[in-house]
Coordinates of C-alpha atoms and ligand atoms in Angstrom, one line a residue:
M1 CA 16.5 -25.5 23.2
A2 CA 16.2 -28.5 20.9
M3 CA 19.2 -30.1 22.5
L4 CA 18.0 -29.5 26.0
D5 CA 14.7 -31.1 25.1
L6 CA 16.6 -34.2 24.1
I7 CA 17.8 -34.7 27.7
F8 CA 14.5 -35.6 29.4
P9 CA 13.7 -38.9 27.7
F10 CA 17.2 -40.0 28.5
V11 CA 16.8 -39.1 32.1
V12 CA 13.5 -41.0 32.3
S13 CA 15.0 -44.2 30.9
R14 CA 18.0 -44.0 33.2
M15 CA 15.7 -43.4 36.1
I16 CA 13.6 -46.6 35.4
D17 CA 16.5 -48.9 34.5
D18 CA 19.3 -47.8 36.9
I19 CA 18.3 -45.2 39.5
L20 CA 15.0 -46.6 40.8
P21 CA 16.4 -50.2 41.2
S22 CA 19.3 -48.9 43.2
R23 CA 16.8 -47.3 45.7
N24 CA 19.1 -44.3 46.2
L25 CA 16.8 -41.3 47.1
D26 CA 19.7 -38.8 47.1
L27 CA 20.5 -39.6 43.5
I28 CA 16.9 -39.0 42.5
F29 CA 17.0 -35.5 44.1
M30 CA 20.3 -34.8 42.4
V31 CA 18.9 -35.7 39.1
A32 CA 15.8 -33.6 39.7
G33 CA 18.0 -30.6 40.7
G34 CA 20.0 -31.0 37.5
M35 CA 16.8 -31.1 35.5
L36 CA 15.6 -27.9 37.2
V37 CA 18.8 -26.1 36.1
V38 CA 18.2 -27.4 32.6
Y39 CA 14.6 -26.1 32.6
L40 CA 15.6 -22.7 33.8
L41 CA 18.2 -22.5 31.1
R42 CA 15.5 -23.5 28.6
Y43 CA 13.2 -20.9 29.9
I44 CA 15.8 -18.2 29.3
L45 CA 16.5 -19.5 25.8
Q46 CA 12.9 -19.7 24.8
Y47 CA 12.2 -16.3 26.1
T48 CA 15.1 -15.0 24.1
V49 CA 14.1 -16.7 20.9
D50 CA 10.4 -15.7 21.2
Y51 CA 11.1 -12.1 22.2
W52 CA 14.0 -11.2 20.1
G53 CA 12.8 -13.3 17.2
H54 CA 9.6 -11.3 17.0
V55 CA 11.4 -8.1 17.7
L56 CA 13.7 -8.9 14.7
G57 CA 10.6 -9.6 12.5
T58 CA 8.8 -6.4 13.7
R59 CA 11.8 -4.2 13.0
M60 CA 12.3 -5.7 9.6
E61 CA 8.7 -5.1 8.8
H62 CA 8.9 -1.6 10.1
D63 CA 11.9 -0.8 7.9
M64 CA 10.5 -2.5 4.8
R65 CA 7.2 -0.6 5.3
R66 CA 9.0 2.7 5.6
D67 CA 11.1 2.0 2.5
L68 CA 8.1 0.8 0.5
F69 CA 5.9 3.8 1.5
N70 CA 8.7 6.2 0.7
H71 CA 9.3 4.6 -2.6
V72 CA 5.6 4.5 -3.7
N73 CA 5.2 8.0 -2.5
R74 CA 7.8 9.2 -5.0
L75 CA 6.5 7.3 -8.0
S76 CA 5.1 9.3 -11.0
F77 CA 1.5 10.0 -12.0
N78 CA 1.8 7.3 -14.6
Y79 CA 2.1 4.6 -11.9
F80 CA -1.0 5.8 -10.0
D81 CA -3.0 6.1 -13.2
N82 CA -2.5 2.3 -13.6
T83 CA -2.6 1.0 -10.1
K84 CA -5.4 0.1 -7.7
T85 CA -5.1 1.7 -4.3
G86 CA -6.3 -1.6 -2.7
H87 CA -3.3 -3.4 -4.2
V88 CA -0.8 -0.9 -2.8
M89 CA -2.5 -1.1 0.6
S90 CA -2.3 -4.9 0.7
R91 CA 1.4 -4.7 -0.2
L92 CA 2.0 -2.3 2.6
V93 CA 0.1 -4.3 5.2
N94 CA -0.5 -8.0 4.6
D95 CA 2.5 -8.9 2.4
L96 CA 5.0 -7.3 4.7
H97 CA 3.6 -9.1 7.8
E98 CA 4.0 -12.4 6.0
I99 CA 7.6 -11.6 5.0
S100 CA 8.5 -10.8 8.5
E101 CA 6.8 -14.0 9.9
L102 CA 8.9 -16.0 7.5
A103 CA 12.1 -14.1 8.2
H104 CA 12.2 -14.9 11.8
H105 CA 10.2 -18.2 12.1
G106 CA 11.9 -19.7 9.0
P107 CA 15.4 -20.0 10.2
E108 CA 14.2 -20.9 13.7
D109 CA 12.0 -23.7 12.5
I110 CA 14.7 -25.1 10.2
F111 CA 17.3 -25.0 12.9
I112 CA 15.2 -26.5 15.7
A113 CA 13.7 -29.2 13.4
S114 CA 17.1 -30.3 12.2
V115 CA 18.6 -30.5 15.6
T116 CA 15.6 -32.4 16.9
L117 CA 15.4 -34.8 14.0
L118 CA 19.1 -35.5 13.9
G119 CA 19.4 -35.7 17.7
S120 CA 16.5 -38.1 18.2
F121 CA 17.6 -40.1 15.1
I122 CA 21.0 -40.8 16.6
I123 CA 19.7 -41.4 20.1
L124 CA 17.1 -43.9 18.8
L125 CA 19.8 -45.8 17.0
N126 CA 21.9 -45.8 20.2
I127 CA 19.1 -47.0 22.4
H128 CA 18.1 -50.0 20.4
W129 CA 19.1 -50.1 16.7
P130 CA 16.8 -53.0 15.6
L131 CA 13.8 -51.3 17.0
A132 CA 15.0 -48.0 15.5
L133 CA 15.3 -49.6 12.0
I134 CA 11.7 -50.9 12.3
T135 CA 10.5 -47.4 13.2
F136 CA 12.3 -45.7 10.4
A137 CA 10.8 -48.2 8.0
I138 CA 7.3 -46.9 8.8
V139 CA 8.1 -43.2 9.0
P140 CA 8.5 -42.6 5.2
I141 CA 4.9 -43.7 4.6
M142 CA 3.8 -40.9 6.9
L143 CA 6.2 -38.4 5.2
I144 CA 4.7 -39.2 1.7
F145 CA 1.2 -38.7 3.1
A146 CA 2.3 -35.4 4.6
V147 CA 3.9 -34.1 1.4
L148 CA 0.9 -35.0 -0.7
K149 CA -1.7 -33.5 1.6
N150 CA 0.5 -30.5 2.1
K151 CA 0.4 -29.8 -1.6
R152 CA -3.4 -29.8 -1.6
M153 CA -3.4 -27.7 1.5
R154 CA -1.2 -25.1 -0.1
R155 CA -3.4 -24.9 -3.1
A156 CA -6.5 -24.5 -0.8
F157 CA -4.8 -21.7 1.1
M158 CA -3.7 -19.9 -2.1
E159 CA -7.3 -20.0 -3.3
M160 CA -8.4 -18.5 0.0
R161 CA -5.9 -15.6 -0.3
I162 CA -7.2 -14.8 -3.8
K163 CA -10.8 -14.8 -2.6
I164 CA -10.1 -12.6 0.4
A165 CA -8.3 -10.1 -1.9
D166 CA -11.5 -10.0 -4.0
V167 CA -13.6 -9.3 -0.9
N168 CA -11.2 -6.5 0.0
A169 CA -11.3 -4.9 -3.4
Q170 CA -15.1 -5.1 -3.6
A171 CA -15.5 -3.6 -0.1
E172 CA -13.1 -0.8 -0.9
D173 CA -14.8 0.1 -4.1
S174 CA -18.4 0.1 -2.6
I175 CA -17.5 1.9 0.6
S176 CA -15.5 4.6 -1.1
G177 CA -18.3 5.1 -3.6
V178 CA -21.0 4.9 -0.9
R179 CA -22.3 8.4 -1.8
V180 CA -22.9 7.4 -5.4
V181 CA -24.4 4.1 -4.3
K182 CA -26.9 5.9 -2.2
S183 CA -27.7 8.5 -4.8
F184 CA -28.7 5.7 -7.2
A185 CA -30.4 3.8 -4.2
N186 CA -28.3 0.8 -5.3
E187 CA -27.5 -0.5 -1.9
H188 CA -29.2 -3.8 -2.7
F189 CA -27.2 -4.2 -5.9
E190 CA -23.9 -3.6 -4.0
E191 CA -24.9 -6.0 -1.2
E192 CA -25.5 -8.7 -3.8
K193 CA -22.2 -8.0 -5.5
F194 CA -20.5 -8.2 -2.1
A195 CA -22.3 -11.3 -1.1
V196 CA -20.9 -13.2 -4.1
G197 CA -17.3 -12.5 -3.2
N198 CA -18.0 -13.1 0.5
K199 CA -19.6 -16.5 -0.3
N200 CA -16.7 -17.5 -2.5
F201 CA -14.3 -16.7 0.3
K202 CA -16.4 -18.7 2.7
D203 CA -16.5 -21.7 0.3
A204 CA -12.7 -21.5 -0.2
R205 CA -12.2 -21.4 3.5
E206 CA -14.5 -24.4 4.1
G207 CA -12.5 -26.3 1.4
A208 CA -9.2 -25.3 3.1
F209 CA -10.4 -26.4 6.5
K210 CA -11.5 -29.8 5.1
V211 CA -8.0 -30.4 3.7
M212 CA -6.5 -29.2 6.9
A213 CA -8.6 -31.5 9.0
E214 CA -7.7 -34.4 6.8
F215 CA -4.1 -33.5 7.1
F216 CA -3.9 -33.1 10.9
A217 CA -6.1 -36.1 11.7
G218 CA -4.1 -38.2 9.3
I219 CA -0.8 -37.1 10.7
H220 CA -2.1 -37.9 14.2
L221 CA -3.3 -41.3 13.1
F222 CA 0.0 -42.2 11.6
S223 CA 1.8 -41.0 14.6
N224 CA -0.4 -43.1 16.8
L225 CA 0.2 -46.2 14.6
I226 CA 3.9 -45.7 14.8
H227 CA 3.8 -45.4 18.6
L228 CA 1.7 -48.6 18.7
S229 CA 4.1 -50.5 16.4
V230 CA 7.0 -49.4 18.6
L231 CA 5.1 -50.5 21.7
V232 CA 4.3 -54.0 20.3
A233 CA 7.8 -54.6 18.7
G234 CA 9.5 -53.2 21.9
G235 CA 7.2 -55.4 24.0
I236 CA 8.4 -58.5 22.0
F237 CA 12.0 -57.4 22.4
I238 CA 11.5 -57.1 26.2
Y239 CA 9.7 -60.4 26.3
N240 CA 12.7 -62.0 24.6
G241 CA 15.0 -60.3 27.0
Q242 CA 16.6 -58.2 24.3
M243 CA 15.6 -54.8 25.8
Q244 CA 15.0 -53.1 29.2
T245 CA 11.7 -51.5 30.3
G246 CA 13.3 -48.0 30.7
Q247 CA 14.8 -48.3 27.2
L248 CA 11.4 -48.8 25.7
V249 CA 9.9 -45.9 27.6
G250 CA 12.8 -43.6 26.6
F251 CA 12.5 -44.9 23.1
L252 CA 8.8 -44.0 22.9
L253 CA 9.4 -40.5 24.2
Y254 CA 12.1 -40.0 21.5
V255 CA 9.7 -41.3 18.8
S256 CA 7.2 -38.6 19.8
M257 CA 10.0 -36.0 19.6
F258 CA 11.0 -37.3 16.2
M259 CA 7.4 -36.6 15.0
Q260 CA 7.4 -33.0 16.1
P261 CA 9.6 -31.5 13.4
I262 CA 7.3 -32.9 10.7
R263 CA 4.6 -30.5 11.9
R264 CA 7.1 -27.7 12.2
I265 CA 8.3 -28.2 8.7
T266 CA 4.7 -28.3 7.3
A267 CA 4.0 -25.0 9.0
L268 CA 7.3 -23.7 7.5
I269 CA 6.3 -24.6 4.0
E270 CA 3.1 -22.7 4.4
N271 CA 4.9 -19.6 5.7
Y272 CA 7.5 -19.9 3.0
Q273 CA 4.9 -19.8 0.3
K274 CA 3.2 -16.8 1.7
G275 CA 6.4 -15.0 2.7
M276 CA 8.2 -15.5 -0.6
S277 CA 5.3 -14.4 -2.8
G278 CA 5.0 -11.3 -0.6
F279 CA 8.8 -10.8 -0.9
Q280 CA 8.5 -11.0 -4.7
R281 CA 5.8 -8.4 -4.8
F282 CA 7.8 -6.2 -2.4
F283 CA 10.8 -6.2 -4.7
D284 CA 8.7 -5.8 -7.9
T285 CA 7.3 -2.6 -6.4
L286 CA 10.7 -1.4 -5.3
K287 CA 12.1 -2.0 -8.8
I288 CA 9.7 0.3 -10.4
N289 CA 11.5 3.6 -10.9
P290 CA 9.7 6.9 -11.1
D291 CA 9.2 7.7 -14.8
I292 CA 10.4 11.2 -14.2
Q293 CA 13.6 11.7 -12.4
D294 CA 15.8 14.7 -11.6
K295 CA 19.0 15.1 -13.6
K296 CA 22.2 14.4 -11.7
D297 CA 23.2 18.1 -11.6
A298 CA 19.7 19.5 -11.5
L299 CA 19.4 23.2 -10.5
E300 CA 17.3 24.7 -7.7
M301 CA 14.7 27.0 -9.2
Q302 CA 15.0 30.4 -7.6
N303 CA 13.8 34.0 -8.1
V304 CA 11.2 33.0 -10.7
Y305 CA 9.7 35.6 -13.0
G306 CA 7.2 33.1 -14.5
D307 CA 8.0 33.4 -18.2
I308 CA 6.6 30.1 -19.6
E309 CA 7.2 28.9 -23.1
F310 CA 6.0 25.8 -24.9
D311 CA 8.3 25.1 -27.7
R312 CA 6.8 22.6 -30.3
V313 CA 5.5 20.3 -27.5
T314 CA 4.1 16.9 -28.4
F315 CA 2.6 14.6 -25.8
N316 CA 0.5 11.4 -25.5
Y317 CA -0.5 9.1 -22.6
G318 CA 1.3 6.0 -23.9
S319 CA -1.1 5.2 -26.7
D320 CA -0.7 6.3 -30.3
Q321 CA -3.3 9.0 -30.1
K322 CA -1.6 12.4 -29.7
V323 CA -3.2 14.5 -27.0
L324 CA -1.0 17.5 -27.7
E325 CA 0.9 18.0 -31.0
D326 CA 3.4 20.6 -31.8
I327 CA 2.1 23.2 -29.4
N328 CA 3.8 26.6 -29.3
L329 CA 2.7 29.0 -26.6
R330 CA 4.3 31.8 -24.6
I331 CA 3.0 33.2 -21.4
R332 CA 4.7 36.3 -20.1
P333 CA 5.5 37.0 -16.4
G334 CA 2.4 38.2 -14.6
E335 CA 0.1 37.5 -17.6
T336 CA -3.2 35.7 -17.2
L337 CA -3.9 33.2 -19.9
A338 CA -7.3 31.5 -20.2
I339 CA -7.7 28.2 -22.0
V340 CA -11.1 27.2 -23.3
G341 CA -12.3 24.4 -25.5
R342 CA -14.4 21.3 -25.7
S343 CA -14.0 18.7 -23.0
G344 CA -11.2 16.2 -23.9
G345 CA -9.3 18.8 -25.9
G346 CA -6.2 18.5 -23.7
K347 CA -6.5 21.6 -21.4
T348 CA -5.8 19.7 -18.2
T349 CA -3.0 17.7 -19.9
L350 CA -1.3 20.9 -21.0
C351 CA -1.3 22.2 -17.4
N352 CA 0.0 18.9 -16.0
L353 CA 3.1 19.2 -18.2
I354 CA 4.3 22.4 -16.5
P355 CA 5.0 20.9 -13.0
R356 CA 6.3 17.8 -14.9
F357 CA 3.6 15.5 -13.7
Y358 CA 4.1 13.9 -17.1
E359 CA 7.1 14.3 -19.4
V360 CA 6.8 15.9 -22.9
E361 CA 7.5 13.5 -25.7
K362 CA 8.9 16.0 -28.1
G363 CA 9.8 19.7 -27.8
A364 CA 10.4 21.5 -24.5
I365 CA 8.8 23.6 -21.9
T366 CA 11.0 26.4 -20.5
I367 CA 10.5 28.7 -17.6
D368 CA 12.5 32.0 -17.6
G369 CA 14.3 30.6 -20.6
K370 CA 15.4 27.3 -19.0
D371 CA 14.1 23.8 -19.8
I372 CA 12.1 22.6 -16.8
R373 CA 14.0 19.3 -17.0
E374 CA 17.1 21.2 -15.8
F375 CA 15.4 22.0 -12.4
T376 CA 14.8 19.7 -9.5
Q377 CA 11.2 18.6 -9.4
K378 CA 10.9 19.8 -5.8
S379 CA 12.0 23.4 -6.5
L380 CA 9.9 23.4 -9.7
R381 CA 6.8 22.4 -7.9
E382 CA 7.4 24.7 -5.0
N383 CA 7.1 27.6 -7.5
I384 CA 3.8 26.4 -9.0
G385 CA 0.4 26.6 -7.3
I386 CA -2.4 24.4 -8.5
V387 CA -6.1 24.6 -7.8
Q388 CA -7.3 21.3 -9.2
Q389 CA -10.6 20.4 -10.9
D390 CA -11.8 18.5 -7.8
V391 CA -10.3 19.8 -4.7
F392 CA -8.7 17.2 -2.5
L393 CA -8.6 17.9 1.2
F394 CA -7.0 15.7 3.8
S395 CA -8.9 14.4 6.8
G396 CA -7.9 16.7 9.6
S397 CA -8.7 20.3 10.7
V398 CA -9.3 23.4 8.6
K399 CA -5.9 24.6 9.8
D400 CA -4.1 21.4 8.9
N401 CA -5.4 21.8 5.3
I402 CA -4.4 25.5 4.9
T403 CA -1.0 25.0 6.4
Y404 CA -0.4 22.3 3.8
G405 CA 0.6 25.2 1.6
N406 CA 3.5 26.1 3.9
I407 CA 4.1 23.9 6.9
E408 CA 6.1 26.6 8.7
A409 CA 3.4 29.3 8.4
T410 CA 2.7 31.3 11.5
E411 CA -0.8 31.8 13.0
E412 CA -1.1 35.3 11.5
E413 CA -0.1 34.1 8.1
I414 CA -2.7 31.4 8.2
I415 CA -5.4 33.9 9.2
D416 CA -4.2 36.3 6.5
A417 CA -4.4 33.6 3.8
A418 CA -7.9 32.6 5.0
K419 CA -9.0 36.2 4.7
K420 CA -7.5 36.7 1.3
A421 CA -9.3 33.5 0.1
H422 CA -12.6 34.9 1.5
A423 CA -12.7 31.9 3.8
Y424 CA -12.2 33.5 7.1
D425 CA -15.9 34.3 7.9
F426 CA -17.2 30.9 7.1
I427 CA -14.3 29.3 9.1
M428 CA -15.1 31.4 12.1
N429 CA -18.8 30.2 11.9
L430 CA -17.7 26.6 12.0
Q431 CA -18.1 24.8 15.3
S432 CA -14.4 25.0 16.4
G433 CA -13.2 27.6 13.9
F434 CA -9.8 26.7 12.5
N435 CA -9.7 23.5 14.5
T436 CA -12.9 22.1 13.0
Y437 CA -12.5 18.6 11.8
I438 CA -13.6 18.6 8.1
G439 CA -14.1 14.8 7.6
E440 CA -12.5 12.4 5.1
R441 CA -11.7 14.4 2.0
G442 CA -13.5 17.4 3.5
V443 CA -17.0 15.8 3.2
K444 CA -18.3 18.1 6.0
L445 CA -17.7 21.2 3.8
S446 CA -19.6 22.5 0.8
G447 CA -18.0 22.6 -2.6
G448 CA -17.4 26.4 -2.4
Q449 CA -15.9 26.1 1.1
K450 CA -13.6 23.4 0.0
Q451 CA -12.5 25.5 -3.0
R452 CA -11.8 28.5 -0.7
L453 CA -9.6 26.4 1.6
A454 CA -7.7 25.2 -1.5
I455 CA -7.2 28.8 -2.5
A456 CA -6.1 29.8 1.0
R457 CA -3.5 27.1 0.9
I458 CA -2.1 28.5 -2.3
F459 CA -1.9 32.0 -0.8
L460 CA 0.3 30.5 1.9
K461 CA 2.4 28.8 -0.7
N462 CA 2.8 32.0 -2.6
P463 CA 4.1 30.6 -5.9
A464 CA 5.1 32.7 -9.0
I465 CA 3.1 30.5 -11.3
L466 CA -0.6 29.6 -10.9
L467 CA -2.6 26.9 -12.6
L468 CA -6.4 27.0 -12.1
D469 CA -8.2 24.0 -13.6
E470 CA -11.9 24.7 -13.9
A471 CA -11.8 26.0 -10.4
T472 CA -15.2 27.7 -10.7
S473 CA -17.4 25.1 -12.2
A474 CA -20.6 23.9 -10.5
L475 CA -21.1 26.7 -8.0
D476 CA -24.0 29.0 -7.3
N477 CA -23.6 32.5 -8.6
E478 CA -23.0 34.2 -5.3
T479 CA -20.3 31.7 -4.2
E480 CA -18.8 31.9 -7.7
R481 CA -18.5 35.7 -7.5
I482 CA -16.7 35.4 -4.1
I483 CA -14.3 32.8 -5.4
Q484 CA -13.7 34.8 -8.6
K485 CA -12.7 37.7 -6.4
A486 CA -10.4 35.5 -4.4
L487 CA -8.8 34.1 -7.5
R488 CA -8.3 37.5 -9.0
E489 CA -6.4 38.5 -6.0
L490 CA -4.5 35.3 -6.0
S491 CA -3.5 35.7 -9.7
K492 CA -2.3 39.3 -9.2
D493 CA 1.5 39.5 -10.0
R494 CA 1.6 35.8 -10.9
T495 CA 1.8 34.1 -14.2
T496 CA -1.6 32.4 -14.4
I497 CA -3.1 29.8 -16.6
A498 CA -6.8 29.4 -16.0
I499 CA -9.1 26.7 -17.5
A500 CA -12.8 27.4 -17.4
H501 CA -15.9 26.2 -19.0
R502 CA -17.9 29.2 -17.7
L503 CA -16.7 31.7 -20.3
S504 CA -18.1 34.6 -18.4
T505 CA -15.5 34.1 -15.7
I506 CA -12.5 34.5 -17.9
K507 CA -13.6 37.5 -20.0
D508 CA -11.1 39.7 -18.3
A509 CA -8.1 37.4 -18.9
D510 CA -5.2 39.1 -20.7
R511 CA -5.4 36.6 -23.5
I512 CA -7.6 33.6 -24.4
I513 CA -6.7 30.5 -26.4
V514 CA -9.0 27.9 -27.8
L515 CA -7.5 24.4 -27.5
T516 CA -9.0 21.4 -29.3
E517 CA -7.8 18.1 -30.6
E518 CA -6.4 20.0 -33.6
G519 CA -4.2 22.2 -31.3
I520 CA -4.5 25.9 -30.5
I521 CA -7.0 27.1 -33.1
E522 CA -7.7 30.6 -31.9
E523 CA -5.9 33.2 -29.8
G524 CA -6.6 36.7 -28.7
S525 CA -8.6 38.9 -26.3
H526 CA -12.3 38.3 -25.7
D527 CA -13.4 41.1 -28.0
A528 CA -11.0 40.1 -30.8
L529 CA -12.2 36.5 -30.6
M530 CA -15.8 37.5 -30.6
A531 CA -15.2 39.7 -33.6
K532 CA -13.4 36.8 -35.4
N533 CA -16.7 34.9 -35.4
G534 CA -15.1 31.5 -35.0
E535 CA -15.0 28.6 -32.5
Y536 CA -14.8 30.9 -29.4
R537 CA -17.8 32.8 -30.4
K538 CA -19.7 29.6 -31.0
L539 CA -18.7 28.3 -27.5
Y540 CA -19.6 31.6 -26.0
E541 CA -23.0 31.9 -27.6
S542 CA -24.0 28.3 -26.9
Q543 CA -23.2 28.9 -23.3
F544 CA -25.0 32.2 -23.2
R545 CA -28.1 30.3 -24.3
E546 CA -27.6 27.6 -21.7
D547 CA -26.6 30.0 -19.0
F548 CA -29.0 28.6 -16.4
I549 CA -28.0 25.0 -17.0
P550 CA -25.2 24.1 -14.6
S551 CA -22.0 23.2 -16.3
V552 CA -21.1 19.6 -15.7
T553 CA -18.3 19.2 -18.2
G554 CA -14.8 18.4 -17.2
Ligands
ADP5 P1 -9.7 18.6 -21.0 O1 -9.1 19.0 -19.8 O2 -9.5 19.5 -22.1 O3 -11.1 18.2 -20.9 P2 -7.8 16.4 -20.8 O4 -6.5 17.0 -20.9 O5 -8.3 16.0 -19.5 O6 -8.9 17.3 -21.6 O7 -7.8 15.0 -21.7 C1 -7.3 15.0 -23.0 C2 -7.3 13.6 -23.5 O8 -6.4 12.8 -22.8 C3 -8.6 12.9 -23.4 O9 -8.9 12.2 -24.6 C4 -8.5 12.0 -22.2 O10 -9.2 10.8 -22.4 C5 -7.0 11.7 -22.2 N1 -6.5 11.5 -20.9 C6 -6.5 12.4 -19.8 N2 -5.9 11.9 -18.7 C7 -5.4 10.7 -19.1 C8 -4.6 9.7 -18.4 N3 -4.2 9.9 -17.1 N4 -4.3 8.6 -19.0 C9 -4.7 8.4 -20.3 N5 -5.4 9.3 -21.0 C10 -5.8 10.4 -20.4
MG6 MG1 -10.0 19.0 -17.9

């Protein structure tokens, strides 16, 4: 393409100096025919470069996005505890786009600019070397201007990117928390917070556009001055009979062509900056390994009885403060163990260690006598069902959310699971039954309804081990009774660990332990613990007094 572009000025100068004076009309048509062929070829080339260049970029972006998503998807809890969702999103969307832009425009720009520069440089020298030398003497001044301004422009654009990231983060935070915002009637406060970031972004943009305008107007002015100098100097050469008219016209056209790459390269520098910093972030994320990985010869967990044992387990979340220290605990197959204790005592943490969401620091957890680190994480987690503290549902239909427990479940199995979870009746009363859209995170359902869907999805999963984390807090009595019933059915024949603050709901557990910062301080049946007159009894009696105050601990 670049080479073909170099032909036209040559043809123009030959036309003026040789062909027109010869007054040969046939020759003019022949030249025109030749140029038509050149233009057709150029059309094909440009089409190819534009289409396949972008296709190349798009496919790269597609593959990188897939790899990055798959990678992030498999990172451990620890990564997500310490990462902002907004950051991951911007890596998946903006960064990758900028990388792909650089990947296909970069080589193209460098290649085209080099050919154009070198070609027009050689041709200019050939046409009239004294005039060429005069031209090249002026061009460096313009290059220095371009480089200096470009540096400022880059800084201005960097500033802009930082400011737009702030706007994104602010918007994400406010909008995802919109229900809290409204409950505090703090819309005005949020608007003011947002306005600050938005104004900073506007200011940064205005600054960037100022530098940009200076740059482009300046470049244009330089280019005009160079053309003017060539015109004057060339005019003098012609006046003295040292140059022909066509030569000067051709020369001027090549000078214009010589200027083009400077713009291209400026754009390239901008793309390079964006693309490379995105590339860096891309690789930084890919380099993060999941904290918890399967052993090379990890086993598939099969035919689980559900005999769980904690053997001198110690754990902390990275800081020095031990959350669990030297815990010994055995839960027999089919047993229901209840854990109670003040908030922050480590109940949730203890449960999170069983599916290996976090790795024990010292000691070991075994299931059916085998260290859980011997199993693949996939098979381990397939055998554990968890009803979490705050139920998370995906935006989609009721059915989508229940089938999440077993993607291959049949229609009857889904209905059966819904019935066992005491969810069938309310589902049938929804506008479109199982196909009702439940909104983002299930906002269109009540707390009790969400919980029953979560239970139905575990019925479908049918695991040997069940972890219930405060599944019954903050519900009205009637709903709680129904959910208790569903949970009792769910925990039948499964090893169950249940955490609850409402002590009345776990009275009929096989065994109860009291877990605090000091470890397991009491253990036994409800009656035995009441008789012991210790911590459990204190917890129980304080709750009995406050029975009508809704539990909000967690
Ligand atoms: P409980 O469920 O008994 O209320 P948790 O197991 O949730 O208690 O928390 C035990 C302790 O661990 C608390 O001090 C809490 O601040 C801390 N903790 C819980 N989750 C994390 C986490 N993801 N990162 C760091 N510290 C945590
Ligand atoms: Mg908890």
